[in-house]
Structures are given as C-alpha cells and as structure tokens.
PDB file of C-alpha atoms in Angstrom:
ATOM      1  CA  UNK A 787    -110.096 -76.331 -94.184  1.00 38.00           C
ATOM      2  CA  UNK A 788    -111.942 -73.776 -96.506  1.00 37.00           C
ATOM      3  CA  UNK A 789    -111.932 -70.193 -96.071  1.00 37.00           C
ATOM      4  CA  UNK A 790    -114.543 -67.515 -97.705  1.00 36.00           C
ATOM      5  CA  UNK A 791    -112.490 -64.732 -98.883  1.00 34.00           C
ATOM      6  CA  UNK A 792    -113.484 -62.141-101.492  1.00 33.00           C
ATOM      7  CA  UNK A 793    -116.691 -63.952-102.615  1.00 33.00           C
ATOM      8  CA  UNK A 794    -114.196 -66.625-103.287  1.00 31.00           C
ATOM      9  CA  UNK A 795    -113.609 -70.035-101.735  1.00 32.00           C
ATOM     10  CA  UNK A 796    -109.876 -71.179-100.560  1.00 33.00           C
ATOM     11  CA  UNK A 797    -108.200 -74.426 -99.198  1.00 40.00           C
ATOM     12  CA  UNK A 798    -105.465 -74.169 -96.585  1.00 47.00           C
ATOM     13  CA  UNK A 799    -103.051 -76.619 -98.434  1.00 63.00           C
ATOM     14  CA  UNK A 800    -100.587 -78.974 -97.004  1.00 82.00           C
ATOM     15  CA  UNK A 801     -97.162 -78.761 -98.335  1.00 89.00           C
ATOM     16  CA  UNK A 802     -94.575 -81.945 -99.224  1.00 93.00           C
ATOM     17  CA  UNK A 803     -91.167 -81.998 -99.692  1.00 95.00           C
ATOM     18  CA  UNK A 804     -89.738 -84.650-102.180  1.00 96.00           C
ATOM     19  CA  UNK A 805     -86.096 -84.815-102.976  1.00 95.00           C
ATOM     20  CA  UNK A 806     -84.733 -87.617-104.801  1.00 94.00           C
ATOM     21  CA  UNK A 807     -82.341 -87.377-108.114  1.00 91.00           C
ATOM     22  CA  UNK A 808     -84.966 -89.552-109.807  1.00 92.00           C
ATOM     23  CA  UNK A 809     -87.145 -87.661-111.687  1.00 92.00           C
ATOM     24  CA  UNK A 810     -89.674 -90.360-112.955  1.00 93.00           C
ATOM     25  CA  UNK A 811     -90.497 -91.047-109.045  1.00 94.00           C
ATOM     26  CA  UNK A 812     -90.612 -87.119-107.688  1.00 93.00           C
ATOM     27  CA  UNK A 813     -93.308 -86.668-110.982  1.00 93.00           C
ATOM     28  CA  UNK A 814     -94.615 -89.899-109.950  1.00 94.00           C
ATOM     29  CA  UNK A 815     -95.682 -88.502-106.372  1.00 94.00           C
ATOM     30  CA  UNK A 816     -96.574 -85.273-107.295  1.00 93.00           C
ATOM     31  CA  UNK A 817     -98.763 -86.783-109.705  1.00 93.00           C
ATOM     32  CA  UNK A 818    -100.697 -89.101-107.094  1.00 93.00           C
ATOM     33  CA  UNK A 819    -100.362 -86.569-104.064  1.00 92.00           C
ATOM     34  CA  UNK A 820    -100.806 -83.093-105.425  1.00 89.00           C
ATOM     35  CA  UNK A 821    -104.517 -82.008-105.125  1.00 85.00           C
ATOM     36  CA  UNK A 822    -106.562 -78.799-104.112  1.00 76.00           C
ATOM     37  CA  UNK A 823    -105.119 -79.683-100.463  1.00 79.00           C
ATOM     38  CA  UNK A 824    -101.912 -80.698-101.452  1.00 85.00           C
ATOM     39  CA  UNK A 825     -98.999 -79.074-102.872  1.00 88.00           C
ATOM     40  CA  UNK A 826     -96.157 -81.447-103.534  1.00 93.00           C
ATOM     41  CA  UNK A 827     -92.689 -79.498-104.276  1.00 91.00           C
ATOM     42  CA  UNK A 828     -89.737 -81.555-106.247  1.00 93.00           C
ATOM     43  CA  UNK A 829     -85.953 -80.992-106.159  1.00 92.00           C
ATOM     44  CA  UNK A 830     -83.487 -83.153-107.821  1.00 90.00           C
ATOM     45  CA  UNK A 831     -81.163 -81.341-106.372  1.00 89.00           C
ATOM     46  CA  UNK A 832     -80.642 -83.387-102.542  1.00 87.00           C
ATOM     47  CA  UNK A 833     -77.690 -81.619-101.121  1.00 85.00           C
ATOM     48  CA  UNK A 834     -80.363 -78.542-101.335  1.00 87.00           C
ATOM     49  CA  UNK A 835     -82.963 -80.120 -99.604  1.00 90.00           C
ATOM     50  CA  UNK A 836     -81.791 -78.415 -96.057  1.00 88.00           C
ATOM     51  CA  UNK A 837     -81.752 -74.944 -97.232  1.00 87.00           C
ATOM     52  CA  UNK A 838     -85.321 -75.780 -98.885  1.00 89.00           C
ATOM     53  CA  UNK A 839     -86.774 -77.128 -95.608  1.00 88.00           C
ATOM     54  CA  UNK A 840     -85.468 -74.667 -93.599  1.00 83.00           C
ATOM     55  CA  UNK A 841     -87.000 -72.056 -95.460  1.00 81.00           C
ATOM     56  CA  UNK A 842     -90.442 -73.077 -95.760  1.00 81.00           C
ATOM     57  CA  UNK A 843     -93.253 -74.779 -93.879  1.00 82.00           C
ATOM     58  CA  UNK A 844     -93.571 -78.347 -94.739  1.00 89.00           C
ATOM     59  CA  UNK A 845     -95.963 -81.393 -93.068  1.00 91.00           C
ATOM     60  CA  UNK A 846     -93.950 -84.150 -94.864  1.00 93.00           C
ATOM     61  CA  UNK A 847     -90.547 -84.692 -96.148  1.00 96.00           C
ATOM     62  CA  UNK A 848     -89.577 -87.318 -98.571  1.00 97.00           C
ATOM     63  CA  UNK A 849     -85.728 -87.349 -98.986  1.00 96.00           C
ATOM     64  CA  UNK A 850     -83.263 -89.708-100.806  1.00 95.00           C
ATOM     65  CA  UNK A 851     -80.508 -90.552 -97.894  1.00 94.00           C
ATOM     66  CA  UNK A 852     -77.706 -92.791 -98.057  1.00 91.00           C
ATOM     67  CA  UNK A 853     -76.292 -93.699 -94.240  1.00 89.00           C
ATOM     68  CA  UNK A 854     -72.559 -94.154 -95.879  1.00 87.00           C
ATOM     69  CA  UNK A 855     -72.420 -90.620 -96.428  1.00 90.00           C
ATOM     70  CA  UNK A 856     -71.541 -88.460 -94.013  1.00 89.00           C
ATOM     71  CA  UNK A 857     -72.786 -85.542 -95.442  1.00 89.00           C
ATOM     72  CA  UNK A 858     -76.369 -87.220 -96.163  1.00 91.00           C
ATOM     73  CA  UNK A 859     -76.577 -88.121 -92.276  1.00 93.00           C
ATOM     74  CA  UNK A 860     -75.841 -84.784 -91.314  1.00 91.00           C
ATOM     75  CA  UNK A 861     -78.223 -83.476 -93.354  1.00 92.00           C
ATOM     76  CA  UNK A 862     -80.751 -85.508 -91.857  1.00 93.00           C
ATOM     77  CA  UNK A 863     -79.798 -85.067 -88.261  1.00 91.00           C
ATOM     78  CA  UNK A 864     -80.038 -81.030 -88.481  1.00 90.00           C
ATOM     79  CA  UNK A 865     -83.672 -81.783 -90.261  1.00 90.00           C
ATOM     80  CA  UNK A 866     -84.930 -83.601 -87.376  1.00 88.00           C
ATOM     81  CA  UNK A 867     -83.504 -81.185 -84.665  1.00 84.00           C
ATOM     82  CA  UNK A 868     -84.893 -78.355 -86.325  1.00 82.00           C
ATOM     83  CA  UNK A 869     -88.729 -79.724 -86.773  1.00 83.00           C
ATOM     84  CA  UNK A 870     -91.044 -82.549 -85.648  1.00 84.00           C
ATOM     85  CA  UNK A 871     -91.998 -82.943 -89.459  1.00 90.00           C
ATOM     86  CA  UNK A 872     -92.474 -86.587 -90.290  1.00 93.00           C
ATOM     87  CA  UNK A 873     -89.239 -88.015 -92.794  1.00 95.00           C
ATOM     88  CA  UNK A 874     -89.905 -90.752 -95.528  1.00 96.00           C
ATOM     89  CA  UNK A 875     -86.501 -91.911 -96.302  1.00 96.00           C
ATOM     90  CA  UNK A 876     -85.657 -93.458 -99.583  1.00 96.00           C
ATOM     91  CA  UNK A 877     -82.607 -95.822 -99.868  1.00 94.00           C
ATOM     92  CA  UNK A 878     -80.441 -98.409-101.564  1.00 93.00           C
ATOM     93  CA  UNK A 879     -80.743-101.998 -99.501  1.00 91.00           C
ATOM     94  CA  UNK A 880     -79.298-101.785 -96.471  1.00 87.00           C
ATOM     95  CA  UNK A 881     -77.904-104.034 -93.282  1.00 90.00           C
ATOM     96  CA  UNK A 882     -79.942-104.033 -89.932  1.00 89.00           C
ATOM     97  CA  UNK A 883     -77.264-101.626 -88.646  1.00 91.00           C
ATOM     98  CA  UNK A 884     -78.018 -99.196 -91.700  1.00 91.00           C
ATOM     99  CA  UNK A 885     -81.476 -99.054 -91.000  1.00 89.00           C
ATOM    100  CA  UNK A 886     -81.150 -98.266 -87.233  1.00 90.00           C
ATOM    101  CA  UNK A 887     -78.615 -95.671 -88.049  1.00 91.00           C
ATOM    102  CA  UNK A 888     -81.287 -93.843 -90.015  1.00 93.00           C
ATOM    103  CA  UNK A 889     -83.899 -94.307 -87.703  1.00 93.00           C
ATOM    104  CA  UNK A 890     -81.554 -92.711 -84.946  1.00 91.00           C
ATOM    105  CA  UNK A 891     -80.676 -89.855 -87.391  1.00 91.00           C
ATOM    106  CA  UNK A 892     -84.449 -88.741 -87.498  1.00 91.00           C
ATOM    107  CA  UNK A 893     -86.472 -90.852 -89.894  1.00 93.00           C
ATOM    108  CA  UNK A 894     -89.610 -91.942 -89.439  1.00 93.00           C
ATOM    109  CA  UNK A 895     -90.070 -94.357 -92.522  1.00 93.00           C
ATOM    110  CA  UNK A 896     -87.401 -96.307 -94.449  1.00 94.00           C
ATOM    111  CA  UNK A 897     -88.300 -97.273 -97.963  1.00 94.00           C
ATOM    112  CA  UNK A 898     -85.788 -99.100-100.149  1.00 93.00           C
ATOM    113  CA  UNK A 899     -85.281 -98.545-103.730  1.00 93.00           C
ATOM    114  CA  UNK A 900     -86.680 -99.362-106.161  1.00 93.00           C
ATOM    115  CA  UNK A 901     -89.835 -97.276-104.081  1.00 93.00           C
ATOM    116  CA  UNK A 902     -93.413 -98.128-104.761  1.00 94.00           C
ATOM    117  CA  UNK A 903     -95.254 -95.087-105.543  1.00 94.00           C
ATOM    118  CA  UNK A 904     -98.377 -96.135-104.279  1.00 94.00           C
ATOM    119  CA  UNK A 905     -96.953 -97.280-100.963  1.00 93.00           C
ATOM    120  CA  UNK A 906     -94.774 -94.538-100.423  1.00 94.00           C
ATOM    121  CA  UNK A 907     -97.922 -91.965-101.099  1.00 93.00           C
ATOM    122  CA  UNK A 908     -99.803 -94.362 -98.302  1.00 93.00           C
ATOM    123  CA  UNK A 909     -97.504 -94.656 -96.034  1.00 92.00           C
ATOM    124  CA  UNK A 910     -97.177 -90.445 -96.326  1.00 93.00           C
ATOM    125  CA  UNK A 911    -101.114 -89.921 -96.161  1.00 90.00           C
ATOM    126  CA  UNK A 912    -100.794 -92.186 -92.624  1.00 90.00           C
ATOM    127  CA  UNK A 913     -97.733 -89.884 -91.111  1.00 91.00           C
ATOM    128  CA  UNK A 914     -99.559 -86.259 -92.246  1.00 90.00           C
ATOM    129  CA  UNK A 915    -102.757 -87.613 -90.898  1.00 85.00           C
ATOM    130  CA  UNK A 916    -100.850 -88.429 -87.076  1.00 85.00           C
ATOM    131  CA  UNK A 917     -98.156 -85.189 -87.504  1.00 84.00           C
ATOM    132  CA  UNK A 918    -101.543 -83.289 -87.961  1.00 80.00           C
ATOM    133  CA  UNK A 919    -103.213 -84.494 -85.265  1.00 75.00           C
ATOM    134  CA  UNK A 920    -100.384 -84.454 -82.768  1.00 71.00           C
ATOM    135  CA  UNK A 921    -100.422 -80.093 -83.638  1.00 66.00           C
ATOM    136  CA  UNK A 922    -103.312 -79.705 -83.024  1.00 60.00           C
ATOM    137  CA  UNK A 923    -103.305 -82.005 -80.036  1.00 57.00           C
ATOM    138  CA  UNK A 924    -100.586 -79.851 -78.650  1.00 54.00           C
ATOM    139  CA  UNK A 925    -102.126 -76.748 -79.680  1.00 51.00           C
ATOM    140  CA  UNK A 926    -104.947 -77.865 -77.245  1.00 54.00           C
ATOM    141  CA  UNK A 927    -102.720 -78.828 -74.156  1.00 63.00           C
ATOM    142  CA  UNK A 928     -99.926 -76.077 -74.336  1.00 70.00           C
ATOM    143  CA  UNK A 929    -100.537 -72.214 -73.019  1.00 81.00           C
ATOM    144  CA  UNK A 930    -100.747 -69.762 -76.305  1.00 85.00           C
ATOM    145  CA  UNK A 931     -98.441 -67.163 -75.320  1.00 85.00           C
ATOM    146  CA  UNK A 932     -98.196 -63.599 -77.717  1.00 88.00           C
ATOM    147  CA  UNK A 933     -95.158 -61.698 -75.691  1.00 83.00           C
ATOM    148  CA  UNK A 934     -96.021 -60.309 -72.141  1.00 82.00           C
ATOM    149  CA  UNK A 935     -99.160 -59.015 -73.194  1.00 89.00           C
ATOM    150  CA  UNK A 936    -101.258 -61.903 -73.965  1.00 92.00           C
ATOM    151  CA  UNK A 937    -101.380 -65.606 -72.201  1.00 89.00           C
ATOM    152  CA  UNK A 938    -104.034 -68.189 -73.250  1.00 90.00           C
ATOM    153  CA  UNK A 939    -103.860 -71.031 -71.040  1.00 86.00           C
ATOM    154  CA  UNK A 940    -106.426 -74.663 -72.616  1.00 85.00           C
ATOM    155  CA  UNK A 941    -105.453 -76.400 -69.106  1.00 76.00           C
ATOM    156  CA  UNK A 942    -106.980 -74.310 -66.640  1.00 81.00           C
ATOM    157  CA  UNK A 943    -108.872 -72.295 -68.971  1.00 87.00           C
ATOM    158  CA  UNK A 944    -107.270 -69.000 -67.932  1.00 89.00           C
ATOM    159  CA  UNK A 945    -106.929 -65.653 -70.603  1.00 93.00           C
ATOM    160  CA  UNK A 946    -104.399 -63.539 -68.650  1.00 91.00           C
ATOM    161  CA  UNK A 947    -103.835 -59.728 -70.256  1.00 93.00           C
ATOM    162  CA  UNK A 948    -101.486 -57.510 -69.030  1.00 90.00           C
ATOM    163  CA  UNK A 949    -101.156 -59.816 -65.650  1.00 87.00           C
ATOM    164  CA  UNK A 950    -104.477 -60.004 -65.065  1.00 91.00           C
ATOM    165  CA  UNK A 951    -107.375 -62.366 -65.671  1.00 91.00           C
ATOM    166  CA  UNK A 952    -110.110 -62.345 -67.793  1.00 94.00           C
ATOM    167  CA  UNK A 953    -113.774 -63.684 -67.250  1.00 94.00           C
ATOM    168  CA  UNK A 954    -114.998 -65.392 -70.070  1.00 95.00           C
ATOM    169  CA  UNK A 955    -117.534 -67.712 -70.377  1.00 94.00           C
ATOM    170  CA  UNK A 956    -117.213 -71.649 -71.725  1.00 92.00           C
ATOM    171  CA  UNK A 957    -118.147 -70.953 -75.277  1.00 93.00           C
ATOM    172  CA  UNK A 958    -116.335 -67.472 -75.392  1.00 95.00           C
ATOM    173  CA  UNK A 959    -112.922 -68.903 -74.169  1.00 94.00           C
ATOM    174  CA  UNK A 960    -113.440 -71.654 -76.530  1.00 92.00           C
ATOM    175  CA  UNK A 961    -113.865 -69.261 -80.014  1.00 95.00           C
ATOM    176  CA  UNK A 962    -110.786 -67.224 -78.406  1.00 95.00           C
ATOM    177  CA  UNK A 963    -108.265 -70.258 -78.189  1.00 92.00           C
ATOM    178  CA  UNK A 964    -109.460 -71.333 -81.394  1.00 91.00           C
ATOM    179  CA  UNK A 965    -109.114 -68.255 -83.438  1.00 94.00           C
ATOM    180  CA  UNK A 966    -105.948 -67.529 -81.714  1.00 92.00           C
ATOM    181  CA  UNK A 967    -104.322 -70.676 -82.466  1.00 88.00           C
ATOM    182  CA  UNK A 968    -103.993 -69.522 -86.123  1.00 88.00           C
ATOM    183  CA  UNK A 969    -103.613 -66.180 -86.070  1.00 90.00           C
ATOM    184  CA  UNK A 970    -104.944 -63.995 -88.371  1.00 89.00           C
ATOM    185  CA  UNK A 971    -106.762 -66.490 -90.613  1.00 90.00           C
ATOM    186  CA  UNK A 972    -110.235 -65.603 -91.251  1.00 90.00           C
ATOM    187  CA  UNK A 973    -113.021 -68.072 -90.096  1.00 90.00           C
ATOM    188  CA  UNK A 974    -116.499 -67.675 -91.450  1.00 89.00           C
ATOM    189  CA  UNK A 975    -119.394 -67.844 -89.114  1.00 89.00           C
ATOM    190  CA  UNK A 976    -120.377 -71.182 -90.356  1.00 86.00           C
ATOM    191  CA  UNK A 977    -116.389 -72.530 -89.863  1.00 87.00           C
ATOM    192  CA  UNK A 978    -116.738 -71.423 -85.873  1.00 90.00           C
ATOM    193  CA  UNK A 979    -120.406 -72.491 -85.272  1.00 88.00           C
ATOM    194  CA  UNK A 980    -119.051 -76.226 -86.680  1.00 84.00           C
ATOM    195  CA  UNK A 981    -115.948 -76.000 -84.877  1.00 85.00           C
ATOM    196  CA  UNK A 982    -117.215 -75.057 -80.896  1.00 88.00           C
ATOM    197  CA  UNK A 983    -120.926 -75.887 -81.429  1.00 86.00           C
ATOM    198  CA  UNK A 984    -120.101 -79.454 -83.724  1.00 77.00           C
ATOM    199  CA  UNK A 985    -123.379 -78.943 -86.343  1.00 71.00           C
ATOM    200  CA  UNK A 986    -123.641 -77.024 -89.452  1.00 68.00           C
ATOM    201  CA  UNK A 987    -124.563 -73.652 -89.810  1.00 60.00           C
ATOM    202  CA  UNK A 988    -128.697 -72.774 -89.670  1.00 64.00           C
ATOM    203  CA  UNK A 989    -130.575 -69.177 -89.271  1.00 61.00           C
ATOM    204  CA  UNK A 990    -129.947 -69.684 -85.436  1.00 67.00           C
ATOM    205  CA  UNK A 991    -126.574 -70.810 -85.759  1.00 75.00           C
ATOM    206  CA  UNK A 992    -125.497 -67.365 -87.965  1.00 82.00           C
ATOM    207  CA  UNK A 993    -127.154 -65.241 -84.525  1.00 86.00           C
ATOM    208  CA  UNK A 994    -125.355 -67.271 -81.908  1.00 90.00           C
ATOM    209  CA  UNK A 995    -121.739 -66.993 -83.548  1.00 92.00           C
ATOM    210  CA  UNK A 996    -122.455 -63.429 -84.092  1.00 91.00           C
ATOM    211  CA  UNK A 997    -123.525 -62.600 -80.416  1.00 94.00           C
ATOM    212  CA  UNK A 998    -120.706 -64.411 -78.456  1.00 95.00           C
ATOM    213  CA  UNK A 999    -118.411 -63.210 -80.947  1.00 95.00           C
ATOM    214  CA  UNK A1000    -119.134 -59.328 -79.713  1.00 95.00           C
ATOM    215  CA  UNK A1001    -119.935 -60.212 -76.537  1.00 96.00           C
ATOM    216  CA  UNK A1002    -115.947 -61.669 -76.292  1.00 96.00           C
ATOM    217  CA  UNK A1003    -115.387 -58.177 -78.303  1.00 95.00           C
ATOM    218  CA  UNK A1004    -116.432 -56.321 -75.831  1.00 96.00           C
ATOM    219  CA  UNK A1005    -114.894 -57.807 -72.492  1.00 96.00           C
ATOM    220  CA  UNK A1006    -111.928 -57.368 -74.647  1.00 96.00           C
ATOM    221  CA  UNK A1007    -112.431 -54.179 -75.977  1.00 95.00           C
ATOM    222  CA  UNK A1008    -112.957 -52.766 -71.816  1.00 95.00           C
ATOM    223  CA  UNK A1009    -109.364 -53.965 -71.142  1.00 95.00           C
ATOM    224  CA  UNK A1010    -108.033 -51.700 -74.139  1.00 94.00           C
ATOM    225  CA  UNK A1011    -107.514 -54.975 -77.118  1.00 94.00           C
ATOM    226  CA  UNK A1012    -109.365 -55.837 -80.346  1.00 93.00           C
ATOM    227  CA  UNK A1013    -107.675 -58.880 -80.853  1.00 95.00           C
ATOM    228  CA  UNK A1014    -111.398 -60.193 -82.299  1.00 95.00           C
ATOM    229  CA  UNK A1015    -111.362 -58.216 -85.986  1.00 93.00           C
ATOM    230  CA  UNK A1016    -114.265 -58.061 -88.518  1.00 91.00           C
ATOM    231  CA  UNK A1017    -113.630 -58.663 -91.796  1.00 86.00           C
ATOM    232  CA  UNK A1018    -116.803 -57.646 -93.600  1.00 80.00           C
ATOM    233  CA  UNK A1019    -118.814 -59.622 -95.766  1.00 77.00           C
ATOM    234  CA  UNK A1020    -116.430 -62.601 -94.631  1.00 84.00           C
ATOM    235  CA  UNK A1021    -115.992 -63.444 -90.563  1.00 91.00           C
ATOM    236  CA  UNK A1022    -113.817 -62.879 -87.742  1.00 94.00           C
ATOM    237  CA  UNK A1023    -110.097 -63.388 -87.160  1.00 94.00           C
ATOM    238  CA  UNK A1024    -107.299 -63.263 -84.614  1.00 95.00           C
ATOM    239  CA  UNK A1025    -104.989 -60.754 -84.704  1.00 93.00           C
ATOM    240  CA  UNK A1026    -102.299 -60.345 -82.048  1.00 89.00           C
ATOM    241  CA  UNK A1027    -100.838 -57.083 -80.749  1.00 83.00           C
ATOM    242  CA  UNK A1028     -98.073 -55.912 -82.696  1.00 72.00           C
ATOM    243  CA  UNK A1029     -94.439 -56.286 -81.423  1.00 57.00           C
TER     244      UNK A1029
END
C-alpha cells in the first residue's frame, strides 16, 4: 500500500522477525526478503526473541527452536498465545514426536537445519500472503468497536453512535469501515476510489470520492463527530474520538 504524504510517496512495510545464532543465514534472509515493503529485523540473540516480539508488530516470525529445551518450548508457547502471527521454525533433525511437539507448541512451519534460504523465504512469502488475508478477512466480518462511543458493524451494515443508528448509504458505509479499519492512516482520493469503486482514479473519479466523502462528513458532523479529517493537499483519514 502507498501513501501520498508531504509531496512524498510511502510504503506501509511488512515487518519479519528472524532469530537464529547463525549469522550467515539471518544476513542470508534479510538479503533475499528485505525490500521497499519489507523490513526484515535479525537477532542472534534467541532467548531475546520474546521480549522483541512482544514489543513490536510483526507479520512473520522465523525462530531457531529446539523441542528438548524447555525453555525454547516455552518461549514458543507464550508467542503463539499472545498473536496469530505465522512461526517458521528452524531445527536440528528431529523424531515424528519432535515435530508434533512443535507443531502443538504454535508453529506453523518446521524447517530442519541445514535451512534452504530460498525455501525458507518461499515458504514465508506463502504464510504472510494467507496471515494477511485472514486480517483483513476478519477485519471485514467482525464489528469495529472504538469504546462506547463508536460501533461499526460489516454484518448487518449498522454505524451505531452514542446508541443510536446512523443512515448511511452503500458507498458511504463502505469508505467509513474502510478508513476506520486503520485508523488514522491517510488515504489519497485515488487509494479510496480503487478500493470501494475497483478502477483507477479519472477526472470523475477525483469528484465522486470528494462528494461522498463530505456528504459522510456531514451526517457525521450533525451527530456532534469529525471522525472523517482532511489532510490538505493529501486525502482523508480516520481518526477516532479520544479516550
């Protein structure tokens, strides 16, 4: 996804986590996966990988994990119950019973050492691609809810403020639930005509953004909210109430 900001142009990027003690193979996938929509971090340090992952947003973990050790299991285990992110695990040759025992844990892929690079980067492209997919999927089927004040609901098409409901149209519920499922990104017009119209941007296209967009303003601005911002010279975005 690119963004228009400042008269210049951005990439949302994905972000992988690789942590393995060997250093050729971290450099090895950074090297093939890193890109202007990719940012690959490293750590040779594995016992840290928890506190990493825990503190930031990742798509994809790749993580060195040995099922004899209690502490590596563990470590694995609080990963998985703390976030649906897809887990490449990297291994010496195990039994059957090994392998099961990490799939239980929380991994998604088991790759045994020595890893090929270009398999492992494959096999990582496939699970970003489906995690991807599956959030967004959700985002589509699941009510967005911002506190009391704000309910957004993609099954029966419902925007419920302060209890009660709003009329929108179609196409004006549709730019609402998008922009509001990443709040307070900026989308340009072109980004939201392509989106909930499915064609590229054209003279007509700029007008028809620009007039559901206020009239959605206004319905919103007559029950007291300006969720729908301006940002001049760039688009529109989200942003929820405060608190």
């Amino acid at each position: 996804m690119i963004l228009l900001q400042n008269g210049w142009w951005f990439k949302i990027r994905k972000r992988i986590l690789v942590a393995d003690d060997n250093l050729a193979f971290t450099l090895a996938i950074q090297n093939i996966m890193q890109n202007d929509c990719v940012d690959v971090s490293c750590t040779q340090f594995v016992e840290k990988a928890l506190e990493i992952f825990a503190e930031n947003e990742y798509c994809l973990v790749i993580i060195s994990i040995q099922p004899t050790i209690s502490r590596d299991m563990s470590m694995l285990r609080m990963m998985r119950e703390s976030k649906s992110v897809p887990i490449i695990v990297l291994t010496q040759k195990l039994s059957l019973s090994d392998k099961i025992a990490l799939f239980h844990a929380g991994a998604n892929v088991c790759l045994e050492k020595p890893v090929d690079v270009t398999l492992c980067a494959a096999q990582a492209c496939s699970l970003i691609h489906l995690y991807l997919n599956a959030k967004e999927d959700n985002c589509e089927r699941y009510p967005l809810i911002f506190g009391t004040e704000l309910i957004i609901n993609p099954v029966y098409r419902q925007v419920i403020i302060d209890g009660e409901l709003l009329d929108l149209t179609r196409t004006e519920f549709d730019l609402l639930l998008y922009m509001a499922s990443h709040p307070n990104q900026i989308f340009t017009r072109q980004q939201l005509y392509r989106q909930i119209w499915g064609d590229d941007l054209g003279i007509s296209g700029e007008n028809t953004v620009r007039s559901h967009i206020g009239n959605l303003y206004k319905k919103l601005a007559g029950v007291g909210k300006n969720y729908i911002q301006n940002s001049r010279g760039v688009g529109y975005k989200f942003v929820p109430a405060a608190g």
